[in-house]
PDB file of C-alpha atoms in Angstrom:
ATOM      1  CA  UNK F   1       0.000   0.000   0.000  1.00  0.00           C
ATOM      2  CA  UNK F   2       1.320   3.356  -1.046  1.00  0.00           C
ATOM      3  CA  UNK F   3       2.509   5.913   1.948  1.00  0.00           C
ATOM      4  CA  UNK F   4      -0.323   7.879   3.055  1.00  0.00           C
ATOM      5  CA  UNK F   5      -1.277  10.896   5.230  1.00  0.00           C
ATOM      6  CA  UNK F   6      -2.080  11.153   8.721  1.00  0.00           C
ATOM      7  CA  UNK F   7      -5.501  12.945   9.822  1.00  0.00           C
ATOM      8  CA  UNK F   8      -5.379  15.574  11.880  1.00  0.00           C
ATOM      9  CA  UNK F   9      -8.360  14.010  14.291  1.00  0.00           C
ATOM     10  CA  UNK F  10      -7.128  10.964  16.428  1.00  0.00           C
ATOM     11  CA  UNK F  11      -9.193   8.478  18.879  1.00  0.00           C
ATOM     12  CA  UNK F  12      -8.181   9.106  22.571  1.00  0.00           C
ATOM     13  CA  UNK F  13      -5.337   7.300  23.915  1.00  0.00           C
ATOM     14  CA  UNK F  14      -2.982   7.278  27.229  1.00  0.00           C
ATOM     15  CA  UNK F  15       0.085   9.008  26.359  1.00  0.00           C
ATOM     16  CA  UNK F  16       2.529   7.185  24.068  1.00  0.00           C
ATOM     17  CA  UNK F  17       5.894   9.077  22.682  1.00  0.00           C
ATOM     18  CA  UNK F  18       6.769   7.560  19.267  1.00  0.00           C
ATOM     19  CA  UNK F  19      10.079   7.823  17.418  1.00  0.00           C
ATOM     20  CA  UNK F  20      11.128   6.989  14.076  1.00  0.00           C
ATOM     21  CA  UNK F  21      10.355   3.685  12.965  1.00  0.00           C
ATOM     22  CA  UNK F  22      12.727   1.663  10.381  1.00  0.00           C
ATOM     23  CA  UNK F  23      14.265  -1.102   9.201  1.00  0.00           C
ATOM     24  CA  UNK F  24      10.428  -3.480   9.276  1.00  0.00           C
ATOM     25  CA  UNK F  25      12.572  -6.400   7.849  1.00  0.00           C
ATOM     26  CA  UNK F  26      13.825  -6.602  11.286  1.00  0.00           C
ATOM     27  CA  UNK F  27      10.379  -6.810  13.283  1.00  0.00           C
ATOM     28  CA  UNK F  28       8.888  -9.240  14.823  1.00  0.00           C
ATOM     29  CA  UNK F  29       8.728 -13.403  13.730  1.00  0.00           C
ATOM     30  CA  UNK F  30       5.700 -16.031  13.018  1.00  0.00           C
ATOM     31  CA  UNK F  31       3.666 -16.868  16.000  1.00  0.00           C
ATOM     32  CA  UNK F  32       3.538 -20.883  15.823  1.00  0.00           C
ATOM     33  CA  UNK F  33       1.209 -23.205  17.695  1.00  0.00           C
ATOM     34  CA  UNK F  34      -1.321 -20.476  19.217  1.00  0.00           C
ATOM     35  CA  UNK F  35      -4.829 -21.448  18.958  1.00  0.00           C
ATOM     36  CA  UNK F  36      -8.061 -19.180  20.153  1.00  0.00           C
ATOM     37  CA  UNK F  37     -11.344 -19.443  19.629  1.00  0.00           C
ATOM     38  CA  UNK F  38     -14.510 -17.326  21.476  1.00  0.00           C
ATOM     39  CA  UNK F  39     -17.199 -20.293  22.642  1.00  0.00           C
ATOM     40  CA  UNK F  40     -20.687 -19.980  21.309  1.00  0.00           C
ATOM     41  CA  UNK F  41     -23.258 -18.892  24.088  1.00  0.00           C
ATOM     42  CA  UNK F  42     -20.900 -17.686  26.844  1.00  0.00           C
ATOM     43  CA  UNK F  43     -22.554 -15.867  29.875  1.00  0.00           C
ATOM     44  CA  UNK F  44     -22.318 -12.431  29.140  1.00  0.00           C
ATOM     45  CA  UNK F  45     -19.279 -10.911  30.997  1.00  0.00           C
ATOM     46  CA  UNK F  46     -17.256 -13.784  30.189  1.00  0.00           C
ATOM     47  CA  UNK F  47     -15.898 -15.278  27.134  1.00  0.00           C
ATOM     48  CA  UNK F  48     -13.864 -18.888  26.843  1.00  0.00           C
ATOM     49  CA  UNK F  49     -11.034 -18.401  25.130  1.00  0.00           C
ATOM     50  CA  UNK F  50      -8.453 -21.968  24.331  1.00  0.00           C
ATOM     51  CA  UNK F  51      -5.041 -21.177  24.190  1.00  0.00           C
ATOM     52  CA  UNK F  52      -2.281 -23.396  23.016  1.00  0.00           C
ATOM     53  CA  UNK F  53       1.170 -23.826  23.354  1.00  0.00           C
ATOM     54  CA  UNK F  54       3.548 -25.650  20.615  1.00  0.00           C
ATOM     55  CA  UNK F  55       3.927 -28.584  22.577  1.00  0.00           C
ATOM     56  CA  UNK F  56      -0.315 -28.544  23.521  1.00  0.00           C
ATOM     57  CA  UNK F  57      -2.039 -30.753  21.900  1.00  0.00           C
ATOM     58  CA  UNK F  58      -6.286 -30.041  22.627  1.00  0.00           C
ATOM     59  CA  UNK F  59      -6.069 -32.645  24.860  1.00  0.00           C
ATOM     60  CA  UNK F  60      -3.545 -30.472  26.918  1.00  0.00           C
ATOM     61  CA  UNK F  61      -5.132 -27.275  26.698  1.00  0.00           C
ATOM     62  CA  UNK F  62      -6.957 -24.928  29.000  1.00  0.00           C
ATOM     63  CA  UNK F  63     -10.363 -22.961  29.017  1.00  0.00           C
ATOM     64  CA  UNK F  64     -10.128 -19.723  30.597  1.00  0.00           C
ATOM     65  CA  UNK F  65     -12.370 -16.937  31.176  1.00  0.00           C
ATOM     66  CA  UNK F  66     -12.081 -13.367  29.524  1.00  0.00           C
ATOM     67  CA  UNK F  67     -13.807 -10.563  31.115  1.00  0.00           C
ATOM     68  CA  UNK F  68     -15.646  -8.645  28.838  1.00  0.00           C
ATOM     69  CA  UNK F  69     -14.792  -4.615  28.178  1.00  0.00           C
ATOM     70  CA  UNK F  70     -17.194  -3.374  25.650  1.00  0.00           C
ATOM     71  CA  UNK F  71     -19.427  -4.890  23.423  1.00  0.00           C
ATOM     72  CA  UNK F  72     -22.805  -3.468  21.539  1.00  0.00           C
ATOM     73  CA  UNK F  73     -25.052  -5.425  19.299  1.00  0.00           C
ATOM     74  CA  UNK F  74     -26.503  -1.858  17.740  1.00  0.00           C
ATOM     75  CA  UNK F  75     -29.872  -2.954  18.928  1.00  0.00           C
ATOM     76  CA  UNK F  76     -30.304   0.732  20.328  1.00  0.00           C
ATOM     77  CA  UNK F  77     -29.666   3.410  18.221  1.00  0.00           C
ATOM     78  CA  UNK F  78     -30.279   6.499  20.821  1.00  0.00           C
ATOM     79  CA  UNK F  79     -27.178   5.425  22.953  1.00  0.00           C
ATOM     80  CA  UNK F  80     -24.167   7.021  20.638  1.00  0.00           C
ATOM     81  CA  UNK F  81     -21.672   4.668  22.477  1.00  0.00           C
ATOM     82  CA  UNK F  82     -19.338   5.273  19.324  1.00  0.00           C
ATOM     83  CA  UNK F  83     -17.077   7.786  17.972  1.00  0.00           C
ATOM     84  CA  UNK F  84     -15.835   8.336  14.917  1.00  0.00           C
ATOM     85  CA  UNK F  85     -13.268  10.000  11.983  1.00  0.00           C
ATOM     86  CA  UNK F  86     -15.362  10.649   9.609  1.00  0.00           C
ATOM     87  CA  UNK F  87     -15.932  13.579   7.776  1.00  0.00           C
ATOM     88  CA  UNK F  88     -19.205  15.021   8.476  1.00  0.00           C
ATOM     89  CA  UNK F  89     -20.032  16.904   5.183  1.00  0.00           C
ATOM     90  CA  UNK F  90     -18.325  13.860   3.075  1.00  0.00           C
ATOM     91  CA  UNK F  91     -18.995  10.406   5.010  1.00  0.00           C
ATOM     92  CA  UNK F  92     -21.801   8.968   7.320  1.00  0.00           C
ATOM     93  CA  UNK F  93     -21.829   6.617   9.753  1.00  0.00           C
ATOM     94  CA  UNK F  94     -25.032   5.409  12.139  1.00  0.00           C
ATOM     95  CA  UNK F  95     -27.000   2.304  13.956  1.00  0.00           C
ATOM     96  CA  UNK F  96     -29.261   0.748  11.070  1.00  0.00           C
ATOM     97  CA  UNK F  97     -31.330  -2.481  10.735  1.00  0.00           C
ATOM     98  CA  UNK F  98     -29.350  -3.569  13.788  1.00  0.00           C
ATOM     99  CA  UNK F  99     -25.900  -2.919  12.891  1.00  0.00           C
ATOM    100  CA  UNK F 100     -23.444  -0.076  12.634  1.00  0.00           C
ATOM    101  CA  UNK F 101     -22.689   1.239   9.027  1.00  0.00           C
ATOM    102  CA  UNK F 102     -20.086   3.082   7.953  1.00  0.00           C
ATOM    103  CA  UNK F 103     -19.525   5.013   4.948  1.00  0.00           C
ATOM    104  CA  UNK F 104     -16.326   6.219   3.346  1.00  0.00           C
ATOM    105  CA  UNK F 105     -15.164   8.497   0.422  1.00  0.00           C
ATOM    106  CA  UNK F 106     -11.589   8.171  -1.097  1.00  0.00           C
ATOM    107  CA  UNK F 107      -9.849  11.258  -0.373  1.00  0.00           C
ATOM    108  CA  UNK F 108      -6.121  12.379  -1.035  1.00  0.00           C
ATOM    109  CA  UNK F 109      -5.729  13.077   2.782  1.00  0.00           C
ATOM    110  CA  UNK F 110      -7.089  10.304   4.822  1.00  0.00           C
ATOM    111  CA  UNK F 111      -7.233   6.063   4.184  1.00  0.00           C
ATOM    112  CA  UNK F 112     -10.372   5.582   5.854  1.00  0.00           C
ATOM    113  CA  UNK F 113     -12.657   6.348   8.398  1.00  0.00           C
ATOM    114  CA  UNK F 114     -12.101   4.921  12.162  1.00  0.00           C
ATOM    115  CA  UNK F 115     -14.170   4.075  14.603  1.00  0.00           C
ATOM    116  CA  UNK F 116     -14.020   3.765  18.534  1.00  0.00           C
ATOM    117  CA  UNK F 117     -15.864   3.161  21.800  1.00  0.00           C
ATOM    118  CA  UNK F 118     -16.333   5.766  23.992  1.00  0.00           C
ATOM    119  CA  UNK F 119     -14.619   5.508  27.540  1.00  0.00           C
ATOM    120  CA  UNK F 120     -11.504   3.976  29.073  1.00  0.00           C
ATOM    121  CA  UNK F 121      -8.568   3.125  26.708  1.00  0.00           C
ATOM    122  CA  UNK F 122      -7.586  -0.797  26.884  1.00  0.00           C
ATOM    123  CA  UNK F 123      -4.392  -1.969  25.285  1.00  0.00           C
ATOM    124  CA  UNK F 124      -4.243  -5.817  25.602  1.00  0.00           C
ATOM    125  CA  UNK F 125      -7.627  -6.730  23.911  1.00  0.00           C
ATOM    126  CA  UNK F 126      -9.247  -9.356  21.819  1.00  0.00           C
ATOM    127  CA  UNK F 127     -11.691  -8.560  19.247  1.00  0.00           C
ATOM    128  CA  UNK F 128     -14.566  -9.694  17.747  1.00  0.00           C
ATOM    129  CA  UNK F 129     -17.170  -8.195  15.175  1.00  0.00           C
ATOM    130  CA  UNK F 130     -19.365  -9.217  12.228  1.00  0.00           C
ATOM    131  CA  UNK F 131     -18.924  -7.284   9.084  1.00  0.00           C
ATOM    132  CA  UNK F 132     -19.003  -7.437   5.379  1.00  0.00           C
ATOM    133  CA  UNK F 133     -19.529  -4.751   2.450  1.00  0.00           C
ATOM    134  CA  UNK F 134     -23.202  -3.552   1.459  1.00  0.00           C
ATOM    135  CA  UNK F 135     -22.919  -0.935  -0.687  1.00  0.00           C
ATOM    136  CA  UNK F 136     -20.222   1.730  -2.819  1.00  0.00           C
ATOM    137  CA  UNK F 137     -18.572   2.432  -6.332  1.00  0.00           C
ATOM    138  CA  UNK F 138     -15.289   0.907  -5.731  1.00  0.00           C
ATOM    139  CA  UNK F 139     -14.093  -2.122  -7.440  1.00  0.00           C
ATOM    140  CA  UNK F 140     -10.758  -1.644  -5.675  1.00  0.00           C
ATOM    141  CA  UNK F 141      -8.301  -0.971  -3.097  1.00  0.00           C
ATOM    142  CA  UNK F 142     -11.377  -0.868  -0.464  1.00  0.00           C
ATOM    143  CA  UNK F 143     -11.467  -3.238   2.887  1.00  0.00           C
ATOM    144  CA  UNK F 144     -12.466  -3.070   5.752  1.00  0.00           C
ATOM    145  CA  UNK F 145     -11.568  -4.411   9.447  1.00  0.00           C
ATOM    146  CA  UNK F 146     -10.432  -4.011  13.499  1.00  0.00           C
ATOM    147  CA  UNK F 147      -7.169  -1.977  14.695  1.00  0.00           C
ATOM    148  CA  UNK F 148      -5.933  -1.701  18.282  1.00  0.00           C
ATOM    149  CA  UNK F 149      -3.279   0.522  19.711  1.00  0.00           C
ATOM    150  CA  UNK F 150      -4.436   3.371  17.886  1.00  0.00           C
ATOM    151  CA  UNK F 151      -3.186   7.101  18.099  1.00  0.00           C
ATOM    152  CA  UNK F 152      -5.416   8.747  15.670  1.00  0.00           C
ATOM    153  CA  UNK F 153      -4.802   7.319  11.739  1.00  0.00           C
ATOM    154  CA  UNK F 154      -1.440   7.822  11.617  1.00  0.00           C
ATOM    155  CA  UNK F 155      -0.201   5.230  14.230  1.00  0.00           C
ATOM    156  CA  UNK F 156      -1.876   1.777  14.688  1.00  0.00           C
ATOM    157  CA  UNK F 157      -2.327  -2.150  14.375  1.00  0.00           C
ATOM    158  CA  UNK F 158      -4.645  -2.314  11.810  1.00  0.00           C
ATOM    159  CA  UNK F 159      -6.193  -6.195  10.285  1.00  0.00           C
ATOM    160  CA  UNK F 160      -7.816  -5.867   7.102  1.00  0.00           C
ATOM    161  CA  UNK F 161     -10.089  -7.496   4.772  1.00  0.00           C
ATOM    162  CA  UNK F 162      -8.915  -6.080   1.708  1.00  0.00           C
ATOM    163  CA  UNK F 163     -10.495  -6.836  -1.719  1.00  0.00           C
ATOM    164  CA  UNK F 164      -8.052  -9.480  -2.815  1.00  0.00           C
ATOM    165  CA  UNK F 165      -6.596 -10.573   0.508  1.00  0.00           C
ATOM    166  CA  UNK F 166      -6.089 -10.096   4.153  1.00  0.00           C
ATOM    167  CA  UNK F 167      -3.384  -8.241   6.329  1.00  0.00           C
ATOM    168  CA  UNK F 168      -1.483  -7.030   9.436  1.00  0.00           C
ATOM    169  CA  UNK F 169      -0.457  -3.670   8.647  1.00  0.00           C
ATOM    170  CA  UNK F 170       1.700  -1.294  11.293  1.00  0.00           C
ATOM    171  CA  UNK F 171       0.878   2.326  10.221  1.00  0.00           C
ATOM    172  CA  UNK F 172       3.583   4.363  11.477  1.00  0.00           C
ATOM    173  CA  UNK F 173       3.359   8.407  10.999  1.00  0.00           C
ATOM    174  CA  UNK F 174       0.827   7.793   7.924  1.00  0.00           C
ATOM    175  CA  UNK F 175       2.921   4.917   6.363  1.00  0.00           C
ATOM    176  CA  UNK F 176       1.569   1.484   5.948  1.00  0.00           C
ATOM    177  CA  UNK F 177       3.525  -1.098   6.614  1.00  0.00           C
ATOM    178  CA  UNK F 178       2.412  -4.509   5.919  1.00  0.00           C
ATOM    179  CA  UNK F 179       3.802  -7.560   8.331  1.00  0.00           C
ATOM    180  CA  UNK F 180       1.951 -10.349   7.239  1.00  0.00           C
ATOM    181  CA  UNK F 181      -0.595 -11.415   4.005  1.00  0.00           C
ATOM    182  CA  UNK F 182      -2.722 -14.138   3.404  1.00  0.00           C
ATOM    183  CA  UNK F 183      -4.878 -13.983   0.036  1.00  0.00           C
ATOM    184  CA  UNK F 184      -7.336 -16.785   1.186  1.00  0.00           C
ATOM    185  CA  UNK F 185      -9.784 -14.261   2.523  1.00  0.00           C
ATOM    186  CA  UNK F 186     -11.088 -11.219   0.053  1.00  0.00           C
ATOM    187  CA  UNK F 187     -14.147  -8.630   0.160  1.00  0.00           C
ATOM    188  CA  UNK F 188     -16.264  -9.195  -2.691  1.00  0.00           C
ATOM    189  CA  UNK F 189     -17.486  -6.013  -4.426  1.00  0.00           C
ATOM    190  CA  UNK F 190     -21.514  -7.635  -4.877  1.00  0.00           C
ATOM    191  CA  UNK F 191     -22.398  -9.712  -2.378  1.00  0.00           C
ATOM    192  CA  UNK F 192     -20.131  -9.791   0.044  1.00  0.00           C
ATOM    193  CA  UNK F 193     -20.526 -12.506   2.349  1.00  0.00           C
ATOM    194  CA  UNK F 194     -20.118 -11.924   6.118  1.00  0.00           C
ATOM    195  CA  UNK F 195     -17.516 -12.549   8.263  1.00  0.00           C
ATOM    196  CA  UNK F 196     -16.451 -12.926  11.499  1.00  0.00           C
ATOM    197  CA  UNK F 197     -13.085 -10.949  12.453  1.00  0.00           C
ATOM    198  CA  UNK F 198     -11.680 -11.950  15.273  1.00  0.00           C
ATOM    199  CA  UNK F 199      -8.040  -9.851  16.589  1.00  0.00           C
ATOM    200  CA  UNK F 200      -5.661 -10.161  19.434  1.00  0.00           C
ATOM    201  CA  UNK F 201      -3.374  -7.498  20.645  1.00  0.00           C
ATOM    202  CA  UNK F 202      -1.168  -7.779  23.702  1.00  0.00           C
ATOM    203  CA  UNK F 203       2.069  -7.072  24.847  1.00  0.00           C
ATOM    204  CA  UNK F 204       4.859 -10.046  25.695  1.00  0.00           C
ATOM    205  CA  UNK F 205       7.737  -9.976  27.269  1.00  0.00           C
ATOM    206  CA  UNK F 206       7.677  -7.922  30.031  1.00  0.00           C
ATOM    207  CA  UNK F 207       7.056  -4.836  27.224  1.00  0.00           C
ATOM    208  CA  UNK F 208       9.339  -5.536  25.158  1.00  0.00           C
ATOM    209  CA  UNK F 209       7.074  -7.036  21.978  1.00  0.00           C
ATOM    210  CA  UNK F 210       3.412  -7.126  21.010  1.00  0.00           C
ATOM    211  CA  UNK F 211       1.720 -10.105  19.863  1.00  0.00           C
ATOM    212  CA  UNK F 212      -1.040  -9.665  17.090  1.00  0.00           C
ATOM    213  CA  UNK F 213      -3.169 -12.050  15.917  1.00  0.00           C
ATOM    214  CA  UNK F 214      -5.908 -11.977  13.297  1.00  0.00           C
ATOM    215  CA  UNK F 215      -8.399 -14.750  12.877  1.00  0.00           C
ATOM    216  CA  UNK F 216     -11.073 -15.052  10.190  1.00  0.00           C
ATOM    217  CA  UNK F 217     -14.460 -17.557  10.764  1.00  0.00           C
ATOM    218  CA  UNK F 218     -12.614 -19.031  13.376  1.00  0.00           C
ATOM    219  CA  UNK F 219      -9.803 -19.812  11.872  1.00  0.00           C
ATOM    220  CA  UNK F 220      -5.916 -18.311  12.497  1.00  0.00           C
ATOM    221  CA  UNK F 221      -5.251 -16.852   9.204  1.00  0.00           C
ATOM    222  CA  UNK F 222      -2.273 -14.613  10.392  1.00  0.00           C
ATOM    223  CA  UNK F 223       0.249 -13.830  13.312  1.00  0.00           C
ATOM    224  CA  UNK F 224       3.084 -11.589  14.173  1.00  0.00           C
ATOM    225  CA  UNK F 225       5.288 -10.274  17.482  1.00  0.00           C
ATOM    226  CA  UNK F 226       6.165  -6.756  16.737  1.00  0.00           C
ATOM    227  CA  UNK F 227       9.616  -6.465  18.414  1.00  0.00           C
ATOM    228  CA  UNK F 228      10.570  -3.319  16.474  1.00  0.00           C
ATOM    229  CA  UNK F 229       9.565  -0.280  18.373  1.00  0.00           C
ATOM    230  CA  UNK F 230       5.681  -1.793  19.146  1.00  0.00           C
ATOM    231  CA  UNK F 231       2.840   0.588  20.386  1.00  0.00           C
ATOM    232  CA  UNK F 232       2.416   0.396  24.100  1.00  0.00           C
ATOM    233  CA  UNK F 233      -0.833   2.162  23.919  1.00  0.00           C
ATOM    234  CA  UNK F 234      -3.767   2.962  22.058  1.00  0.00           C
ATOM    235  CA  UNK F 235      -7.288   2.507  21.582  1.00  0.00           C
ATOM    236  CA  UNK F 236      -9.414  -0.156  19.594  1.00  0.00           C
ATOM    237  CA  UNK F 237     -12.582  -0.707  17.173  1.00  0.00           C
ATOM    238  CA  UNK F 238     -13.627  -1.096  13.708  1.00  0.00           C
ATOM    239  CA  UNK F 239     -12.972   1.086  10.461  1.00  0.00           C
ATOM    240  CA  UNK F 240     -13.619   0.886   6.490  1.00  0.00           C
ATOM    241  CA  UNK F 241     -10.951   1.691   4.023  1.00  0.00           C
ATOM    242  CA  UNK F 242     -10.434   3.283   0.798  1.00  0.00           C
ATOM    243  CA  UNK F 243      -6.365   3.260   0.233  1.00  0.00           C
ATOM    244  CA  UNK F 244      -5.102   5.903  -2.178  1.00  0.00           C
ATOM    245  CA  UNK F 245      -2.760   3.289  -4.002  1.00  0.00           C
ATOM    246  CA  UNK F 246      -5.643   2.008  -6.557  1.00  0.00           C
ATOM    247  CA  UNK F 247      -8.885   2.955  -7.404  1.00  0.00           C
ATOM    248  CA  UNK F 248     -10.207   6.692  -8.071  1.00  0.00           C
ATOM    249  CA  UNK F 249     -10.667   9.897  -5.883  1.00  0.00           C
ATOM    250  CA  UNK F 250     -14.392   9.883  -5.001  1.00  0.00           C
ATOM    251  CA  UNK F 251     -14.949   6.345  -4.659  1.00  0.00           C
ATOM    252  CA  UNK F 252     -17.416   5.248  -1.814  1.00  0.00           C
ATOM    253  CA  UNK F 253     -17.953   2.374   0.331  1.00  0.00           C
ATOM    254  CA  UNK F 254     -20.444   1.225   3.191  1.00  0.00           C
ATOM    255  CA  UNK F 255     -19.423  -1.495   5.270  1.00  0.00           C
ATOM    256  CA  UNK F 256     -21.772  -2.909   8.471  1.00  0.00           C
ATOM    257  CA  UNK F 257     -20.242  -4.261  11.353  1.00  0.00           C
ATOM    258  CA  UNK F 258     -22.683  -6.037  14.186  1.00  0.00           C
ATOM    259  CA  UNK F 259     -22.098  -7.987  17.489  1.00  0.00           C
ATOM    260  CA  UNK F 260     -18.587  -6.213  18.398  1.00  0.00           C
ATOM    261  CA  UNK F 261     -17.462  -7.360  21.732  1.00  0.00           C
ATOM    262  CA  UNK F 262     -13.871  -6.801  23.081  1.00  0.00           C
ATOM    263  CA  UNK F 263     -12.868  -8.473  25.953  1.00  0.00           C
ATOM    264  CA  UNK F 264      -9.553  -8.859  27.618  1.00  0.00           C
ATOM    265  CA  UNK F 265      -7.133 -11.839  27.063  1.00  0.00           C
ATOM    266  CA  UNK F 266      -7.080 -14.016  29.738  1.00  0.00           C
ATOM    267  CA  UNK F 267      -3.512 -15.402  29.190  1.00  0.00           C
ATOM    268  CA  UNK F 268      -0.730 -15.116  26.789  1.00  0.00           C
ATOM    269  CA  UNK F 269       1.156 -18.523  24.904  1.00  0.00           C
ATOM    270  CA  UNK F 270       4.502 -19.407  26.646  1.00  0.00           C
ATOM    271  CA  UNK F 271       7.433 -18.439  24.922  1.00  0.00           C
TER     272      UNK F 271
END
């Protein structure tokens, strides 16, 4: 994805300095042997979350808890528990036939539109949402997805659905910097089946690495430890995207996302 610019509004976060970030090639290594997956019908304020080690087999594996930190199933549109990017005289976003929609316009100044739950700032999360495409003119270089350890759109995690495959992408000062691809998962530009996106984001090692993992329909499709650098802060949620690298100024895109809970990781893999 072609280097992009920041936008001037950013999602709260608890302080985080950044410095220049180089040398990717360097960052971070496959994350082997980690399994997680959110059980149907958990009691709400819990989720069960398996986690495996390289030498666990299931039969050696644990259940564990995860306390839940937000979730909305846009059942009530009057409660405005989200904030957003988006451009108010360009792009729309709001609770409809259940879900939240969001609508984007490719601009030359902005990759998207974000958006975030109002209220405390987690960093170690684990994601989950619904979403697929519903509606827009582009054929291309639009996606949509989950970020964590956001400060505004110029620094993040983000995990993408992307019209001809999936990715991890660091954005660092507007850049995008993609850590990991997989092409068995696209957005389809007429109907677009949906998905569910499942993300973890923590940090290992005492600080010194974060662990990201992005799962689609239950299965692990892609991992990475960010050694180089990794954001120690940030806030979460859910965004649609319209890169600048393909496609044509003015393209739209709705995307609708629906049962988002984020709950915090009960445990981390041994190393």
């Amino acid at each position: 994805m072609a280097p992009e610019q920041p936008s001037s509004q950013k999602p709260p976060v608890s302080g985080r300095a950044r410095e220049s970030w180089s040398n990717l090639s360097r960052a971070g290594k496959w994350v082997v042997g980690v399994v997680l997956a959110a059980a149907i019908g958990a009691p709400v304020g819990t989720l069960s979350t398996k986690l495996l080690t390289p030498d666990d087999g299931p039969e050696n594996s644990t259940t564990s808890p995860e306390s839940v930190i937000f979730q909305d199933h846009f059942a009530t549109t009057g409660e405005k528990r989200w904030t957003d990017d988006a451009d108010p005289d360009e792009m729309a976003r709001r609770y409809t036939d259940g879900a939240y929609e969001i609508s984007a316009l490719r601009a030359r100044d902005r990759w998207g539109v974000l958006a975030w739950p109002r209220g405390p700032v987690e960093e170690n999360v684990h994601l989950t949402v619904k979403a697929h495409r519903v509606d827009g003119t582009a054929t291309e270089g639009f996606g949509y997805g989950l970020f964590c350890r956001a400060d505004g759109q110029a620094n993040l995690y983000a995990f993408t659905i992307w019209a001809n495959h999936a990715t991890i992408e660091k954005r660092i000062d507007g850049q995008a910097h993609t850590l990991r691809t997989n092409g068995d998962w696209t957005a389809a530009v007429d109907g677009d089946t949906e998905k569910e996106l499942q993300v973890v984001c923590t940090t290992i090692g005492r600080g010194s690495a974060v662990e990201l993992q992005f799962w689609v329909d239950g299965d692990p499709k892609l991992a990475y430890t960010d050694k180089d650098d990794p954001y120690a802060s940030g806030t979460y949620g859910m965004y649609a995207a319209l890169g600048k690298s393909k496609g044509n100024i003015g393209d739209t895109l709705k995307v609708q996302f629906d049962d988002f809970v984020a709950t915090e990781p009960a445990s981390t893999p041994s190393r």
